[in-house]
Amino acid sequence: MLSRPDGIVIAIDGPSGAGKSTIARLLAARLGYIQIDTGAMYRAAALLLDCAGVDLGDTAAVGHFCKNIDIQLEAVSGRQVVRANGMDVTDQIRTAEMSLLTSRTSTLKPVREALLKSQQQMGRRGGVVLEGRDIGTVVFPDAEMKFYLSASVEERARRRCEELTAKGETVTLEETTADVIERDRQDSERDLAPLRQADDAVAVDSSRLTIDEVLALMVKMCRNKISDLESSP
Ligand code: DC
């Protein structure tokens, strides 16, 4: 029996550039589930803090500011739109500069507390694919299906470089490699909800697999899990 009304909770965690967003989007589409990109929520919060000029060293000020932020993820014509306090920030949050800033602001307790609550609220009915760093360990430790998607530093830096270049940004492979290493360090060494593989997560290394191969593997495991749960008393 499924314990949630709309399906299972699928958690996909892993380092930046491992392909989580692409896989989460495709997996959600195949299962008719909703994709929740928690990284986009952290990015939107970072942008709001930055625009408002909040002193990141002042925990009380950050906490006060975070009580009033509203971040929504909407699907518009198959494209995910990120709204922060009503503004469409979908493209603005994707620059290399915002990636580094988010890595910093996502270490702050009031930011994590605010977003944790809304992520749990968004996913509690099931029928969702949540991607991030701490979904299987902190946000939904009881997720029915957990994946830890990773890839080598070289491969992730190469993909990030391609992605940013395609968007018209001028970056070199050396720069994206340094960014990937720095973000890995910040994401896994922080005290709060560090990036780590949950004990019950299935590890998938996407370095040498195509998107279709990774997707096929994950769709199969999720469908098996759903039918097992549906047929159990
Ligand atoms: O997945 P991404 O690259 O868009 O994430 C942006 C940043 O947000 C990344 O440095 C880690 C942080 N993040 C987090 O701390 N917890 C999450 N659940 C998702 C992202």
CSV table of C-alpha atoms and ligand atoms in Angstrom, one decimal:
chain,number,residue,atom,x,y,z
A,1,MET,CA,0.0,0.0,0.0
A,2,LEU,CA,1.2,3.5,-0.8
A,3,SER,CA,1.4,5.6,2.4
A,4,ARG,CA,1.0,8.9,0.5
A,5,PRO,CA,-2.1,10.0,-1.5
A,6,ASP,CA,-0.3,11.0,-4.8
A,7,GLY,CA,2.5,8.4,-5.1
A,8,ILE,CA,6.0,7.9,-3.6
A,9,VAL,CA,8.7,10.5,-2.8
A,10,ILE,CA,11.8,10.1,-4.9
A,11,ALA,CA,15.0,11.8,-3.6
A,12,ILE,CA,17.9,12.5,-5.9
A,13,ASP,CA,21.0,13.9,-4.2
A,14,GLY,CA,24.5,14.4,-5.4
A,15,PRO,CA,27.2,17.0,-6.2
A,16,SER,CA,26.7,19.8,-8.7
A,17,GLY,CA,26.9,18.9,-12.4
A,18,ALA,CA,26.1,15.2,-11.9
A,19,GLY,CA,23.0,15.6,-14.1
A,20,LYS,CA,20.4,15.7,-11.3
A,21,SER,CA,18.2,18.4,-12.9
A,22,THR,CA,18.0,16.7,-16.3
A,23,ILE,CA,17.3,13.3,-14.8
A,24,ALA,CA,14.8,14.6,-12.3
A,25,ARG,CA,12.9,16.4,-15.0
A,26,LEU,CA,12.8,13.3,-17.3
A,27,LEU,CA,12.1,10.9,-14.5
A,28,ALA,CA,9.2,13.1,-13.2
A,29,ALA,CA,7.8,13.3,-16.8
A,30,ARG,CA,7.9,9.5,-17.3
A,31,LEU,CA,6.1,8.8,-14.0
A,32,GLY,CA,3.7,11.7,-14.2
A,33,TYR,CA,5.3,13.2,-11.1
A,34,ILE,CA,6.1,16.8,-10.1
A,35,GLN,CA,9.8,17.8,-10.1
A,36,ILE,CA,11.0,19.9,-7.2
A,37,ASP,CA,14.4,21.5,-7.8
A,38,THR,CA,15.5,22.4,-4.3
A,39,GLY,CA,18.8,23.9,-5.7
A,40,ALA,CA,16.7,26.4,-7.6
A,41,MET,CA,15.1,27.4,-4.3
A,42,TYR,CA,18.4,27.9,-2.6
A,43,ARG,CA,19.6,30.0,-5.6
A,44,ALA,CA,16.4,32.1,-5.5
A,45,ALA,CA,16.9,32.7,-1.8
A,46,ALA,CA,20.5,33.7,-2.4
A,47,LEU,CA,19.4,36.2,-5.1
A,48,LEU,CA,16.8,37.8,-2.8
A,49,LEU,CA,19.4,38.1,0.0
A,50,ASP,CA,21.9,39.6,-2.4
A,51,CYS,CA,19.4,42.1,-4.0
A,52,ALA,CA,18.3,43.2,-0.5
A,53,GLY,CA,21.9,43.7,0.6
A,54,VAL,CA,21.4,41.6,3.7
A,55,ASP,CA,24.6,41.2,5.8
A,56,LEU,CA,25.2,37.4,5.6
A,57,GLY,CA,27.2,37.6,8.8
A,58,ASP,CA,24.2,38.9,10.8
A,59,THR,CA,22.2,35.7,11.6
A,60,ALA,CA,19.3,37.7,13.1
A,61,ALA,CA,18.9,39.8,10.0
A,62,VAL,CA,19.1,36.8,7.7
A,63,GLY,CA,16.5,35.0,9.8
A,64,HIS,CA,14.2,38.0,9.8
A,65,PHE,CA,14.5,38.3,6.0
A,66,CYS,CA,13.9,34.6,5.4
A,67,LYS,CA,10.6,34.7,7.3
A,68,ASN,CA,9.2,36.8,4.5
A,69,ILE,CA,10.5,35.1,1.4
A,70,ASP,CA,8.2,33.3,-0.9
A,71,ILE,CA,9.7,30.9,-3.5
A,72,GLN,CA,7.5,29.1,-5.9
A,73,LEU,CA,8.3,26.5,-8.7
A,74,GLU,CA,5.9,26.5,-11.5
A,75,ALA,CA,5.7,24.4,-14.7
A,76,VAL,CA,4.9,26.7,-17.6
A,77,SER,CA,4.7,25.0,-21.1
A,78,GLY,CA,7.0,22.2,-19.9
A,79,ARG,CA,9.6,24.7,-18.6
A,80,GLN,CA,10.3,25.2,-14.9
A,81,VAL,CA,9.8,28.8,-13.8
A,82,VAL,CA,11.2,30.0,-10.5
A,83,ARG,CA,9.5,32.8,-8.8
A,84,ALA,CA,11.0,34.7,-5.9
A,85,ASN,CA,8.7,37.1,-4.1
A,86,GLY,CA,6.6,37.1,-7.3
A,87,MET,CA,9.5,37.9,-9.7
A,88,ASP,CA,10.5,35.5,-12.4
A,89,VAL,CA,14.2,34.8,-11.6
A,90,THR,CA,14.6,31.6,-13.7
A,91,ASP,CA,17.5,32.8,-15.8
A,92,GLN,CA,19.1,35.2,-13.3
A,93,ILE,CA,19.8,32.4,-10.7
A,94,ARG,CA,21.9,30.3,-13.2
A,95,THR,CA,25.1,32.4,-13.5
A,96,ALA,CA,28.5,31.1,-12.3
A,97,GLU,CA,28.5,34.0,-9.8
A,98,MET,CA,25.1,33.0,-8.3
A,99,SER,CA,26.3,29.4,-8.0
A,100,LEU,CA,29.2,30.4,-5.8
A,101,LEU,CA,27.0,32.8,-3.8
A,102,THR,CA,24.4,30.1,-3.2
A,103,SER,CA,27.0,27.7,-2.0
A,104,ARG,CA,27.7,30.2,0.7
A,105,THR,CA,24.2,31.2,1.6
A,106,SER,CA,23.0,27.6,1.7
A,107,THR,CA,25.3,27.1,4.7
A,108,LEU,CA,23.2,29.6,6.8
A,109,LYS,CA,20.8,28.0,9.3
A,110,PRO,CA,17.8,30.4,8.8
A,111,VAL,CA,18.0,29.9,5.1
A,112,ARG,CA,17.9,26.1,5.4
A,113,GLU,CA,15.2,26.2,8.0
A,114,ALA,CA,12.9,28.3,5.8
A,115,LEU,CA,13.4,26.2,2.7
A,116,LEU,CA,13.3,22.9,4.6
A,117,LYS,CA,9.7,23.6,5.7
A,118,SER,CA,8.4,24.6,2.3
A,119,GLN,CA,10.1,21.6,0.6
A,120,GLN,CA,8.5,19.2,3.1
A,121,GLN,CA,5.2,20.9,2.5
A,122,MET,CA,5.5,20.6,-1.3
A,123,GLY,CA,6.4,16.9,-1.2
A,124,ARG,CA,4.5,15.4,1.6
A,125,ARG,CA,1.6,14.1,-0.6
A,126,GLY,CA,4.1,12.1,-2.7
A,127,GLY,CA,4.1,12.0,-6.5
A,128,VAL,CA,7.3,14.1,-6.5
A,129,VAL,CA,10.9,13.9,-7.5
A,130,LEU,CA,13.0,16.1,-5.3
A,131,GLU,CA,16.6,16.9,-6.2
A,132,GLY,CA,19.2,18.5,-4.0
A,133,ARG,CA,21.9,17.7,-1.5
A,134,ASP,CA,20.1,16.7,1.6
A,135,ILE,CA,16.8,15.3,0.4
A,136,GLY,CA,17.4,11.7,1.4
A,137,THR,CA,19.2,12.6,4.6
A,138,VAL,CA,17.3,15.6,6.0
A,139,VAL,CA,14.2,16.7,4.0
A,140,PHE,CA,12.7,13.3,3.4
A,141,PRO,CA,14.7,10.7,5.4
A,142,ASP,CA,11.6,8.5,4.9
A,143,ALA,CA,11.5,8.9,1.0
A,144,GLU,CA,10.4,5.6,-0.5
A,145,MET,CA,13.2,5.8,-3.2
A,146,LYS,CA,16.6,7.4,-2.8
A,147,PHE,CA,19.3,7.9,-5.4
A,148,TYR,CA,22.8,9.4,-5.1
A,149,LEU,CA,23.8,10.6,-8.5
A,150,SER,CA,27.5,11.4,-9.0
A,151,ALA,CA,30.1,11.8,-11.7
A,152,SER,CA,33.8,12.5,-11.8
A,153,VAL,CA,35.0,16.1,-11.2
A,154,GLU,CA,36.4,16.2,-14.8
A,155,GLU,CA,33.1,15.1,-16.4
A,156,ARG,CA,31.1,17.5,-14.2
A,157,ALA,CA,33.4,20.5,-15.0
A,158,ARG,CA,33.2,19.7,-18.7
A,159,ARG,CA,29.4,19.6,-18.6
A,160,ARG,CA,29.2,22.9,-16.7
A,161,CYS,CA,31.6,24.6,-19.1
A,162,GLU,CA,29.5,23.4,-22.1
A,163,GLU,CA,26.2,24.5,-20.4
A,164,LEU,CA,27.5,28.0,-19.5
A,165,THR,CA,29.2,28.5,-22.9
A,166,ALA,CA,25.9,27.6,-24.6
A,167,LYS,CA,24.2,30.3,-22.6
A,168,GLY,CA,26.7,32.9,-23.9
A,169,GLU,CA,28.9,33.1,-20.8
A,170,THR,CA,32.7,33.3,-21.3
A,171,VAL,CA,34.2,30.6,-19.1
A,172,THR,CA,37.1,28.2,-19.4
A,173,LEU,CA,37.4,24.6,-18.4
A,174,GLU,CA,40.0,25.5,-15.8
A,175,GLU,CA,37.5,27.9,-14.2
A,176,THR,CA,34.6,25.5,-14.1
A,177,THR,CA,36.9,22.8,-12.7
A,178,ALA,CA,37.9,25.1,-9.9
A,179,ASP,CA,34.2,26.0,-9.3
A,180,VAL,CA,33.2,22.4,-9.1
A,181,ILE,CA,35.9,21.6,-6.7
A,182,GLU,CA,35.1,24.6,-4.5
A,183,ARG,CA,31.4,23.9,-4.5
A,184,ASP,CA,32.0,20.2,-3.6
A,185,ARG,CA,34.1,21.4,-0.7
A,186,GLN,CA,31.5,23.9,0.5
A,187,ASP,CA,28.6,21.5,0.0
A,188,SER,CA,30.2,18.5,1.8
A,189,GLU,CA,32.2,20.3,4.5
A,190,ARG,CA,29.4,22.5,5.9
A,191,ASP,CA,28.0,21.7,9.4
A,192,LEU,CA,24.4,21.8,8.4
A,193,ALA,CA,22.9,19.2,6.1
A,194,PRO,CA,26.2,18.5,4.3
A,195,LEU,CA,26.1,16.6,1.0
A,196,ARG,CA,26.4,12.9,1.8
A,197,GLN,CA,24.9,9.7,0.5
A,198,ALA,CA,22.1,8.3,2.6
A,199,ASP,CA,22.8,4.8,3.8
A,200,ASP,CA,19.7,3.5,1.9
A,201,ALA,CA,20.3,5.4,-1.3
A,202,VAL,CA,21.2,3.7,-4.6
A,203,ALA,CA,24.5,5.1,-5.9
A,204,VAL,CA,24.5,5.9,-9.7
A,205,ASP,CA,27.7,7.1,-11.3
A,206,SER,CA,26.8,9.0,-14.5
A,207,SER,CA,30.4,9.6,-15.7
A,208,ARG,CA,30.3,6.9,-18.4
A,209,LEU,CA,26.5,6.5,-18.9
A,210,THR,CA,24.3,8.4,-21.3
A,211,ILE,CA,21.3,10.2,-20.0
A,212,ASP,CA,19.0,7.6,-21.5
A,213,GLU,CA,20.9,4.8,-19.7
A,214,VAL,CA,20.7,6.5,-16.3
A,215,LEU,CA,17.1,7.3,-16.9
A,216,ALA,CA,16.1,3.8,-17.9
A,217,LEU,CA,17.8,2.4,-14.8
A,218,MET,CA,16.1,4.8,-12.5
A,219,VAL,CA,12.6,4.6,-14.1
A,220,LYS,CA,12.8,0.8,-13.7
A,221,MET,CA,13.8,0.9,-10.0
A,222,CYS,CA,11.0,3.5,-9.3
A,223,ARG,CA,8.4,1.5,-11.1
A,224,ASN,CA,9.4,-1.7,-9.2
A,225,LYS,CA,9.2,0.2,-5.9
A,226,ILE,CA,5.8,1.6,-6.7
A,227,SER,CA,4.3,-1.8,-7.8
A,228,ASP,CA,5.9,-3.5,-4.7
A,229,LEU,CA,4.3,-0.9,-2.4
A,230,GLU,CA,0.9,-1.1,-4.3
A,231,SER,CA,0.7,-4.8,-4.0
A,232,SER,CA,1.8,-5.0,-0.3
A,233,PRO,CA,-1.0,-5.0,2.3
B,1,DC,O1,21.8,22.0,-7.5
B,1,DC,P1,22.3,23.4,-7.6
B,1,DC,O2,23.7,23.5,-8.2
B,1,DC,O3,21.4,24.3,-8.4
B,1,DC,O4,22.4,24.0,-6.1
B,1,DC,C1,22.8,25.3,-5.8
B,1,DC,C2,23.4,25.3,-4.4
B,1,DC,O5,22.5,25.1,-3.4
B,1,DC,C3,24.6,24.3,-4.2
B,1,DC,O6,25.8,24.9,-3.9
B,1,DC,C4,24.1,23.5,-3.0
B,1,DC,C5,22.9,24.2,-2.5
B,1,DC,N1,21.9,23.2,-2.2
B,1,DC,C6,21.8,22.8,-0.9
B,1,DC,O7,22.5,23.2,0.0
B,1,DC,N2,20.8,21.9,-0.5
B,1,DC,C7,19.9,21.4,-1.5
B,1,DC,N3,18.9,20.6,-1.1
B,1,DC,C8,20.0,21.9,-2.8
B,1,DC,C9,21.0,22.7,-3.1
